[in-house]
Amino acid sequence: MQKTSPAPAAPAASERRRHILILFAHPSSDRSEVNRPMVEAARTLEHVTVVDLYGEYPDGQIDIDLEQQRLLAHEVIVFQHPLYWYSTPAILKEWQDLVLEHGFAYGSGGTALHGKLFFNALTAGGPEVAYQTDGFNHYSIRELLHPLEQTATLCGMLYLPPFALFGARTAVEEGRLARHIDAWLQLLMALRDRRLNIEAARTQPQLNRVLDALTEEG
Amino acid sequence: MDGILFEAFVFLCAAVIAVPIAKRLGLGSVLGYLLAGIVIGPVTGLVGAEAREIQHFAEFGVVMMLFLVGLELEPRMLWQMRNRLLGLGGLQVAVTTGLIAAGGLLLGMAWTVALVVGLILSLSSTAIVLQTLSEKGLIKTDGGRASFSVLLFQDIAVIPILALIPLLALPELAGGGAGSLAEHAGHAAEAAHQHQSLSLVAGLPAWAHALVVLGAVATVLLGGHFLSRPLFRFIAASHLREIFTAAALLLVIGIALLMTLVELSPALGTFLAGVVLANSEFRHELESDIEPFKGLLLGLFFITVGAGIDFGILASNAVFIIGLTLGIMAIKGAVLYALGRLFKVAAAGRWLFTLSLAQAGEFGFVLLSFSLQSNAIPSELASTLSLVVALSMLLTPALFILYDRLEHARTPSAGDDPTPDIDTTGTVIIAGSGRFGQIVNRLLVASGVNTVILDHEAAMIDMLGKFGVKGFYGDASRPELLTAAGIDSAKAIVIAIDDRERAVQMVEYVRRHHPRVKTLVRAYDVNHLYLLNKAGADLAVRELFDASLDLGKEALKAVGMHPFKVEKMARAFRRHDLAGLADLYELWDADTAMSSNKAYLARAREHAATLTDLMSTDRLQLHDRSERGWTPPPKGYTDDLHD
C-alpha cells in the first residue's frame, strides 16, 4: 500500500535542469539483458526517476493520483520497454488508459502535460533492416509508433523520435551493450542539462543515430 | 552446600566477566573461558585441586557437543565424507604419531613410551575447534569440513588407543605404579575404580565382548531410529516442556552410560545417536534443549583447563616446555598442511585446516591419566605433557587469530576458494503449520525457497509427513528453537500460529534480537492486527479478509453483475478498507476494548458511511475511484480537441 512519493519540486539552484521520468515496463525483468542494465545506469543519474511499473503494480492496479503527480513533477516523460507487437507491453497501455484522464491530460482543462517532452526508449528483437518499407516489418520504427506520437501530441507534449536498440536478443553476445548504455546516458544527460537541440531532434527517424550531432558540448 | 555454592559462584563469576570481554576483543569465547580459569586457578588460587574433578564432570560437555554435531549431520552426508574421514583423519593420526614418536626416541625415550606420547599428542581439541569454527561460521567451508572429518576420526580413534595403551605398559613402572597412582589419586584412581565396577564386558571372552559391544551400538542405532519417535511423540503430547528437556537429557546420558558400560567412547555413542536422529522432526527441539547444557559444560571444561595449568612446573622449566609445545604444534601443523595439499583442500581452507588442528586436545588429558594408571608412561613425563597439552590448547585462539590475519592478507579475488554453502534464496521460517502455514509453505517451496516449518503439535508434523512435507516439532515462540531452526541466517519468518498472544510476543522478540529478519504475521482480527503492528510486525494480514472478499465477489457475480465490474468494486472496497484501517489506528487503544472506545466507534461509523457514498456515486456514473480511468470522456468532448 505504501507508494514512493513523487519527486519533490526542484531546488532553485538547478532550475534550468530538466527532471526526467522513466516509466519502465518489462514483465520478466529477471530475463532482461538490455533493459535492466539501462535501468541500473539511469538510476545513477541525478534528476532522473525510474519507475518499474510491473514492480510497483504487480496486480495491475495503477495508482492514478500518484502517477499524475509524478507526471507533474517531471519535464521529460520516457516509456522504456521492449517492443511487444509493435507497441508497448500491456501495463503501459493500461497506464495510458488510466492516467491520461480527460480533464488532466486532454480535453477541457486538460493541460497538465503541455510542453513536456516525450519519447520511447525501446529494444526490438528484429534487425534494423527489417524496419523499412521493403523489410519484413514493412514500416519504420517511427511509423509503427504513430499511435504513441499522436497520444503525446493530443496531450500537448513534444514528441521525440525513439531511442532504439535493434537485434536486442544478440546485443550482449555481439558486444553492443556497453555502447548502447553509454549513448543512453549521454542522451539522458543532454536532455537533463538542456544540451539537446530539440527542434532538430524532432525531425530525425531515431534519437541514437544523431546523438553527437544534436548535442552541444556541456 | 556452601562449598558448592561458592564454587559455582566463582566459576560463573569468572565466566561472566572474562568471556564477554574476550569476545569484545575478538579473541573468541574459548580463550575467554581459558583466561577465566587461569585467573581463578593459578593466579588467585580460588580454585585448587578440585578443578580436576570438575573437569571430569565437565567433559560431558564434549559428549553433548558430539550429539549436537551428529544431529546436524545426516547419514547421507556422513557417507559422502567417508574418503576424507578415513584418508585424511587416518593419515593425520598415523603420520603425526610416527613423527612425534620419532622425536621421543631422539630424546631418549623407550619406544613404547614414545608411541604412547605420539598417540596422545596426535589428537586435537574437538571442543575448542568445533566451538570456534561454529562461532566464526566456518564449519561449512571446505577447510572447516576437512577439520571436522579429522576430529571425528580422532574421536573414534580414541577407542582403539584406549585398548592399545595397556599393552604398552612398562614393566619397570608396574612396581612403582601404586606410588604414582597415589600422587594422582583423585582423578586416575577414581577412573580406574569406575572402570572396574561399571563394566558389562570386564572378564568376558573376546567373542562375547565383541557381541556385547555390537549389541550396544545396535541398540543405539535401532532404538534411535524406531523407538525415539513414538516416545518423543508421547512426551510431546503432554505439552510439558521441561519433561521434553528431561527426556532429551535422559537420552544423551543414557547412551553415554551404555557406551561406558561396554567400554566404548560415550562421545561416539551420542554422536551416532545424533546422526540417527538427524532426520527426525524432533531435531530442532532436541538441539535447543541440549544446547544450553552443552554450552555451560564446555565453558566449565575450558575453565578447568585454564585452572589446571601448573605454572610451577612451567616456571622451573619454561624454555624446554614452551619449546616442546611449539615444536609439537609445528610438527602437527606441517603434517596437516601436507595432507591438506594431498587431499586438495581449497587454498583458503588449507590454512584453516592447518592452524585450527595444530593443538593437542582434551582427549589428551583423558589418555594421559589412563596411560599413567596403566603404567605406560612415567608420572613426571605425564605432568610435563599435561602442561604441553594445556599450553597448546591455550595457544589455539592465537592460531585462529593468525588464520584471520592470513585470510585478510589474501587477495579476495583469488578465485580458488569456492564460496561456502550459503543459500542464495535465503530461508524462511514458518511458525505454525496449520491450514494457514501450509499454504504459505507450498507457495514458497514451489517457488524454490527453502523453508523450515515449526509446529508445537507433533500430530500435525506427523500428518504433514504423510503428505511428504518435512516439519519440525517445537514451540516456535521459544528463542532457542528459533535459533536452532536457523533464524540467524533466515530472510523472513512467517508467524501463522493460532495463539494470538504468542504471535505478538514472537514479533517483539524477533524485532529486538533479529531486526534484519522480516516478520510476516497472520492476524486474527483488527484488534490483533493493531497489536501486531504495535509490536513492530513488517506485515500483518487478517486471516479471513481475502477469503471473505473473494466469496463476496462470487456472490455479486451470482446476482448477475459483470465479472470485471465486480472486480472493480472489490478493488475499491479493499482500498477503502485499508485506508480505514490506517486511519482508525491512531484512535485505537490496546487497553480499551474496541466496543467501548467511543472515539474509535464514531470514526469507524463515519468511515463506513463513505463506503456507501463511494458505491452510490458509481451508480450516478460520476468520476469516482472505482470507475475511474475506464469511464468514457463526457459526451461531446471532441468539440474541444483541435491542433
CSV table of N, CA and C in Angstrom, one decimal, chain B residues 533-612:
chain,number,residue,atom,x,y,z
B,533,ASN,N,1.0,-4.7,14.7
B,533,ASN,CA,1.6,-3.5,14.2
B,533,ASN,C,2.4,-2.8,15.2
B,534,LYS,N,1.8,-2.7,16.4
B,534,LYS,CA,2.4,-2.0,17.5
B,534,LYS,C,3.7,-2.8,17.9
B,535,ALA,N,3.6,-4.1,17.9
B,535,ALA,CA,4.8,-4.9,18.2
B,535,ALA,C,5.9,-4.8,17.2
B,536,GLY,N,5.6,-4.2,16.0
B,536,GLY,CA,6.6,-3.9,15.0
B,536,GLY,C,6.6,-4.9,13.9
B,537,ALA,N,5.5,-5.6,13.6
B,537,ALA,CA,5.5,-6.6,12.5
B,537,ALA,C,5.7,-5.8,11.2
B,538,ASP,N,6.4,-6.4,10.3
B,538,ASP,CA,6.6,-5.8,9.0
B,538,ASP,C,5.3,-5.9,8.2
B,539,LEU,N,4.6,-6.9,8.3
B,539,LEU,CA,3.3,-7.0,7.6
B,539,LEU,C,2.4,-8.0,8.4
B,540,ALA,N,1.2,-7.5,8.7
B,540,ALA,CA,0.2,-8.4,9.3
B,540,ALA,C,-1.0,-8.4,8.4
B,541,VAL,N,-1.6,-9.6,8.2
B,541,VAL,CA,-2.7,-9.8,7.3
B,541,VAL,C,-3.8,-10.5,8.1
B,542,ARG,N,-5.0,-9.9,8.0
B,542,ARG,CA,-6.2,-10.6,8.6
B,542,ARG,C,-6.5,-11.9,7.9
B,543,GLU,N,-6.6,-12.9,8.7
B,543,GLU,CA,-6.6,-14.3,8.1
B,543,GLU,C,-7.8,-14.5,7.2
B,544,LEU,N,-8.9,-13.9,7.5
B,544,LEU,CA,-10.1,-14.2,6.7
B,544,LEU,C,-10.5,-13.1,5.7
B,545,PHE,N,-9.8,-12.0,5.7
B,545,PHE,CA,-10.2,-10.9,4.9
B,545,PHE,C,-10.3,-11.2,3.4
B,546,ASP,N,-9.2,-11.8,2.9
B,546,ASP,CA,-9.2,-12.0,1.4
B,546,ASP,C,-10.2,-13.1,1.0
B,547,ALA,N,-10.3,-14.1,1.9
B,547,ALA,CA,-11.2,-15.2,1.5
B,547,ALA,C,-12.6,-14.7,1.5
B,548,SER,N,-13.0,-13.8,2.5
B,548,SER,CA,-14.3,-13.2,2.6
B,548,SER,C,-14.6,-12.4,1.4
B,549,LEU,N,-13.6,-11.6,1.0
B,549,LEU,CA,-13.8,-10.7,-0.1
B,549,LEU,C,-14.0,-11.5,-1.4
B,550,ASP,N,-13.2,-12.6,-1.5
B,550,ASP,CA,-13.4,-13.4,-2.7
B,550,ASP,C,-14.8,-14.0,-2.8
B,551,LEU,N,-15.3,-14.5,-1.7
B,551,LEU,CA,-16.6,-15.0,-1.7
B,551,LEU,C,-17.7,-14.0,-1.9
B,552,GLY,N,-17.4,-12.8,-1.4
B,552,GLY,CA,-18.3,-11.6,-1.7
B,552,GLY,C,-18.4,-11.4,-3.2
B,553,LYS,N,-17.2,-11.4,-3.8
B,553,LYS,CA,-17.2,-11.2,-5.3
B,553,LYS,C,-18.0,-12.2,-6.0
B,554,GLU,N,-17.9,-13.5,-5.6
B,554,GLU,CA,-18.6,-14.5,-6.2
B,554,GLU,C,-20.1,-14.3,-6.0
B,555,ALA,N,-20.5,-13.8,-4.8
B,555,ALA,CA,-21.9,-13.5,-4.6
B,555,ALA,C,-22.4,-12.5,-5.5
B,556,LEU,N,-21.6,-11.4,-5.8
B,556,LEU,CA,-22.0,-10.3,-6.7
B,556,LEU,C,-22.2,-10.9,-8.1
B,557,LYS,N,-21.3,-11.8,-8.5
B,557,LYS,CA,-21.4,-12.4,-9.8
B,557,LYS,C,-22.6,-13.3,-9.9
B,558,ALA,N,-23.0,-13.9,-8.8
B,558,ALA,CA,-24.1,-14.8,-8.7
B,558,ALA,C,-25.4,-14.0,-8.9
B,559,VAL,N,-25.4,-12.7,-8.5
B,559,VAL,CA,-26.6,-12.0,-8.8
B,559,VAL,C,-26.6,-11.3,-10.1
B,560,GLY,N,-25.6,-11.6,-10.9
B,560,GLY,CA,-25.6,-11.1,-12.3
B,560,GLY,C,-24.8,-10.0,-12.7
B,561,MET,N,-23.9,-9.5,-11.7
B,561,MET,CA,-23.1,-8.3,-12.1
B,561,MET,C,-21.9,-8.8,-13.0
B,562,HIS,N,-21.5,-8.0,-13.9
B,562,HIS,CA,-20.4,-8.3,-14.8
B,562,HIS,C,-19.1,-8.6,-14.0
B,563,PRO,N,-18.4,-9.7,-14.3
B,563,PRO,CA,-17.3,-10.0,-13.5
B,563,PRO,C,-16.2,-8.9,-13.4
B,564,PHE,N,-16.0,-8.1,-14.4
B,564,PHE,CA,-15.0,-7.1,-14.3
B,564,PHE,C,-15.5,-5.9,-13.5
B,565,LYS,N,-16.8,-5.7,-13.5
B,565,LYS,CA,-17.4,-4.7,-12.7
B,565,LYS,C,-17.2,-5.1,-11.2
B,566,VAL,N,-17.5,-6.4,-11.0
B,566,VAL,CA,-17.3,-6.9,-9.6
B,566,VAL,C,-15.8,-6.7,-9.2
B,567,GLU,N,-14.9,-7.0,-10.1
B,567,GLU,CA,-13.5,-6.9,-9.7
B,567,GLU,C,-13.2,-5.4,-9.3
B,568,LYS,N,-13.8,-4.5,-10.1
B,568,LYS,CA,-13.5,-3.1,-9.8
B,568,LYS,C,-14.1,-2.7,-8.4
B,569,MET,N,-15.3,-3.2,-8.2
B,569,MET,CA,-16.0,-2.9,-6.9
B,569,MET,C,-15.2,-3.4,-5.7
B,570,ALA,N,-14.7,-4.7,-5.9
B,570,ALA,CA,-13.9,-5.3,-4.8
B,570,ALA,C,-12.6,-4.5,-4.6
B,571,ARG,N,-12.0,-4.1,-5.7
B,571,ARG,CA,-10.7,-3.3,-5.5
B,571,ARG,C,-11.0,-2.0,-4.7
B,572,ALA,N,-12.1,-1.4,-5.1
B,572,ALA,CA,-12.4,-0.1,-4.4
B,572,ALA,C,-12.7,-0.4,-3.0
B,573,PHE,N,-13.4,-1.5,-2.7
B,573,PHE,CA,-13.8,-1.9,-1.3
B,573,PHE,C,-12.5,-2.1,-0.5
B,574,ARG,N,-11.6,-2.8,-1.1
B,574,ARG,CA,-10.3,-3.2,-0.5
B,574,ARG,C,-9.5,-1.9,-0.1
B,575,ARG,N,-9.4,-1.0,-1.1
B,575,ARG,CA,-8.6,0.2,-0.9
B,575,ARG,C,-9.3,1.0,0.2
B,576,HIS,N,-10.6,1.1,0.2
B,576,HIS,CA,-11.3,1.9,1.2
B,576,HIS,C,-11.1,1.2,2.6
B,577,ASP,N,-11.1,-0.1,2.6
B,577,ASP,CA,-11.0,-0.7,3.9
B,577,ASP,C,-9.6,-0.5,4.5
B,578,LEU,N,-8.6,-0.6,3.6
B,578,LEU,CA,-7.2,-0.5,4.1
B,578,LEU,C,-7.0,1.0,4.5
B,579,ALA,N,-7.5,1.9,3.8
B,579,ALA,CA,-7.4,3.3,4.2
B,579,ALA,C,-8.1,3.5,5.6
B,580,GLY,N,-9.2,2.9,5.8
B,580,GLY,CA,-9.9,3.0,7.1
B,580,GLY,C,-9.1,2.4,8.2
B,581,LEU,N,-8.4,1.2,7.9
B,581,LEU,CA,-7.6,0.6,8.9
B,581,LEU,C,-6.5,1.5,9.4
B,582,ALA,N,-5.8,2.1,8.4
B,582,ALA,CA,-4.7,3.0,8.7
B,582,ALA,C,-5.2,4.2,9.5
B,583,ASP,N,-6.4,4.7,9.1
B,583,ASP,CA,-7.0,5.9,9.7
B,583,ASP,C,-7.4,5.7,11.1
B,584,LEU,N,-8.0,4.5,11.4
B,584,LEU,CA,-8.5,4.2,12.7
B,584,LEU,C,-7.4,3.8,13.7
B,585,TYR,N,-6.3,3.5,13.2
B,585,TYR,CA,-5.2,3.0,14.1
B,585,TYR,C,-4.9,4.0,15.2
B,586,GLU,N,-4.9,5.3,14.8
B,586,GLU,CA,-4.5,6.3,15.8
B,586,GLU,C,-5.5,6.5,16.9
B,587,LEU,N,-6.7,6.1,16.7
B,587,LEU,CA,-7.7,6.2,17.8
B,587,LEU,C,-7.8,4.9,18.6
B,588,TRP,N,-7.2,3.8,18.1
B,588,TRP,CA,-7.2,2.6,18.7
B,588,TRP,C,-6.3,2.6,20.0
B,589,ASP,N,-6.8,1.9,21.0
B,589,ASP,CA,-6.1,1.9,22.3
B,589,ASP,C,-6.0,0.4,22.7
B,590,ALA,N,-4.8,-0.1,22.9
B,590,ALA,CA,-4.6,-1.5,23.3
B,590,ALA,C,-5.4,-1.9,24.6
B,591,ASP,N,-5.5,-0.9,25.5
B,591,ASP,CA,-6.1,-1.2,26.8
B,591,ASP,C,-7.6,-1.0,26.9
B,592,THR,N,-8.2,-0.4,25.8
B,592,THR,CA,-9.6,-0.2,25.8
B,592,THR,C,-10.3,-1.2,24.8
B,593,ALA,N,-11.3,-1.9,25.2
B,593,ALA,CA,-11.9,-2.8,24.3
B,593,ALA,C,-12.5,-1.9,23.2
B,594,MET,N,-12.5,-2.4,21.9
B,594,MET,CA,-13.0,-1.6,20.8
B,594,MET,C,-14.4,-1.3,21.0
B,595,SER,N,-15.2,-2.2,21.6
B,595,SER,CA,-16.6,-2.0,21.7
B,595,SER,C,-16.9,-0.8,22.7
B,596,SER,N,-16.0,-0.4,23.5
B,596,SER,CA,-16.2,0.7,24.4
B,596,SER,C,-15.4,1.9,24.2
B,597,ASN,N,-14.6,1.9,23.0
B,597,ASN,CA,-13.8,3.0,22.6
B,597,ASN,C,-14.7,3.9,21.8
B,598,LYS,N,-15.3,5.0,22.4
B,598,LYS,CA,-16.3,5.8,21.7
B,598,LYS,C,-15.7,6.5,20.5
B,599,ALA,N,-14.5,7.1,20.6
B,599,ALA,CA,-14.0,7.9,19.5
B,599,ALA,C,-13.7,6.9,18.3
B,600,TYR,N,-13.2,5.7,18.7
B,600,TYR,CA,-12.9,4.7,17.6
B,600,TYR,C,-14.2,4.4,16.9
B,601,LEU,N,-15.3,4.1,17.6
B,601,LEU,CA,-16.5,3.7,17.1
B,601,LEU,C,-17.1,4.8,16.2
B,602,ALA,N,-17.0,6.0,16.7
B,602,ALA,CA,-17.6,7.1,15.9
B,602,ALA,C,-16.9,7.2,14.5
B,603,ARG,N,-15.5,7.2,14.6
B,603,ARG,CA,-14.8,7.3,13.3
B,603,ARG,C,-15.0,6.1,12.4
B,604,ALA,N,-15.2,4.9,13.0
B,604,ALA,CA,-15.5,3.7,12.2
B,604,ALA,C,-16.8,3.9,11.5
B,605,ARG,N,-17.8,4.4,12.2
B,605,ARG,CA,-19.1,4.6,11.5
B,605,ARG,C,-19.0,5.7,10.4
B,606,GLU,N,-18.2,6.7,10.7
B,606,GLU,CA,-18.0,7.8,9.7
B,606,GLU,C,-17.4,7.2,8.4
B,607,HIS,N,-16.4,6.3,8.6
B,607,HIS,CA,-15.7,5.7,7.5
B,607,HIS,C,-16.6,4.8,6.7
B,608,ALA,N,-17.4,4.0,7.5
B,608,ALA,CA,-18.3,3.1,6.8
B,608,ALA,C,-19.2,3.9,5.9
B,609,ALA,N,-19.7,5.0,6.4
B,609,ALA,CA,-20.6,5.8,5.5
B,609,ALA,C,-19.9,6.2,4.2
B,610,THR,N,-18.6,6.5,4.2
B,610,THR,CA,-18.0,7.0,3.0
B,610,THR,C,-18.0,5.8,2.0
B,611,LEU,N,-18.0,4.6,2.5
B,611,LEU,CA,-18.1,3.5,1.5
B,611,LEU,C,-19.4,3.5,0.8
B,612,THR,N,-20.5,3.7,1.5
B,612,THR,CA,-21.8,3.8,0.8
B,612,THR,C,-21.8,4.9,-0.2
